[in-house]
XYZ file of C-alpha atoms in Angstrom:
120
model
C 59.814 -63.209 6.769
C 56.968 -62.580 4.380
C 55.700 -58.985 4.096
C 52.043 -58.495 4.921
C 49.838 -57.641 1.942
C 48.818 -54.013 1.722
C 45.215 -53.256 2.453
C 43.241 -52.467 -0.680
C 41.275 -49.274 -0.266
C 38.205 -48.996 -2.469
C 36.879 -45.550 -3.350
C 33.531 -44.682 -1.826
C 30.475 -45.330 -3.945
C 29.515 -41.640 -3.906
C 32.785 -40.725 -5.641
C 32.016 -43.108 -8.510
C 28.499 -41.756 -9.145
C 28.082 -39.005 -11.737
C 27.157 -35.609 -10.310
C 23.474 -34.733 -10.118
C 22.539 -31.247 -11.312
C 19.526 -29.253 -10.226
C 19.063 -27.824 -13.721
C 18.586 -29.352 -17.200
C 21.474 -29.712 -19.620
C 22.792 -26.461 -21.077
C 22.232 -27.669 -24.622
C 18.565 -28.349 -23.830
C 18.185 -24.943 -22.159
C 19.749 -23.167 -25.146
C 17.587 -24.973 -27.698
C 14.486 -24.336 -25.590
C 15.315 -20.622 -25.239
C 15.938 -20.123 -28.975
C 12.724 -21.975 -29.781
C 10.709 -19.932 -27.287
C 12.115 -16.577 -28.415
C 11.326 -17.241 -32.104
C 13.402 -14.315 -33.318
C 13.671 -14.179 -37.082
C 17.344 -13.212 -37.199
C 18.368 -15.452 -34.316
C 18.910 -14.854 -30.611
C 22.012 -13.265 -29.144
C 23.927 -14.798 -26.277
C 22.769 -12.003 -23.959
C 19.100 -12.605 -24.794
C 19.463 -16.368 -24.257
C 21.130 -15.719 -20.891
C 18.362 -13.302 -19.869
C 15.609 -15.662 -21.048
C 16.747 -18.491 -18.799
C 17.479 -16.066 -15.892
C 20.854 -17.600 -15.148
C 23.383 -15.816 -12.935
C 26.247 -14.021 -14.626
C 28.801 -16.690 -13.642
C 27.114 -19.061 -16.102
C 28.303 -16.891 -19.001
C 31.404 -19.004 -19.681
C 29.451 -22.260 -19.648
C 26.844 -20.776 -21.967
C 29.566 -19.654 -24.393
C 31.173 -23.092 -24.325
C 27.889 -24.886 -25.013
C 26.919 -22.452 -27.778
C 30.231 -23.210 -29.502
C 29.632 -26.935 -29.028
C 26.149 -26.754 -30.564
C 27.501 -24.646 -33.428
C 30.297 -27.114 -34.166
C 27.880 -30.065 -34.034
C 25.671 -28.402 -36.651
C 22.565 -27.850 -34.533
C 22.963 -24.056 -34.455
C 24.200 -21.497 -36.961
C 25.724 -18.154 -36.019
C 24.431 -15.205 -38.035
C 25.675 -11.706 -37.130
C 26.458 -12.537 -33.489
C 23.109 -14.300 -33.085
C 22.347 -17.994 -32.932
C 19.514 -19.727 -34.738
C 18.599 -23.274 -35.647
C 20.532 -24.753 -38.542
C 18.482 -25.552 -41.628
C 18.279 -29.316 -41.857
C 17.692 -31.449 -44.913
C 14.366 -32.714 -43.605
C 12.928 -29.228 -43.143
C 13.902 -28.292 -46.710
C 12.064 -31.302 -48.066
C 8.979 -30.591 -45.988
C 8.642 -26.936 -46.928
C 9.595 -27.497 -50.584
C 12.284 -24.824 -50.665
C 14.776 -26.995 -52.526
C 13.583 -28.440 -55.809
C 14.817 -31.897 -56.771
C 17.575 -31.919 -59.361
C 16.542 -32.890 -62.850
C 18.550 -35.199 -65.037
C 19.590 -34.675 -68.645
C 16.838 -34.267 -71.201
C 18.035 -36.913 -73.581
C 21.022 -39.200 -73.738
C 24.026 -38.091 -75.796
C 24.234 -39.200 -79.411
C 26.230 -42.300 -80.186
C 29.474 -41.607 -82.036
C 29.703 -43.042 -85.532
C 32.714 -45.162 -86.240
C 34.099 -45.167 -89.745
C 35.850 -48.306 -90.859
C 37.663 -49.180 -94.084
C 34.820 -51.492 -95.199
C 32.384 -48.571 -95.448
C 34.359 -46.986 -98.303
C 33.976 -48.529 -101.722
C 37.115 -49.489 -103.547
């Protein structure tokens, strides 16, 4: 007797689709909030949370995404506040970093003394 093949069950299509959120990405919301607040010393986590009017249960997700943006180099933390990281392109545009200058003149060549230079 030959055993009957087992029926292959395929997962439903809805389970394979990525979830659809009714809000933008947290990283986009954070960057938008910091840009809109324009605080000189950066924006605290509490101010960012209040700016976007998110419920308090979003606090952990906000903390996680702030850490992610900080580790990726997009944000810098200064005294418990977050602000945009200075990028190389902005330094060039505003002229805050002067280009490095080279040496003034090349070093002198060393003289070699051989036995033929001395008279015998």
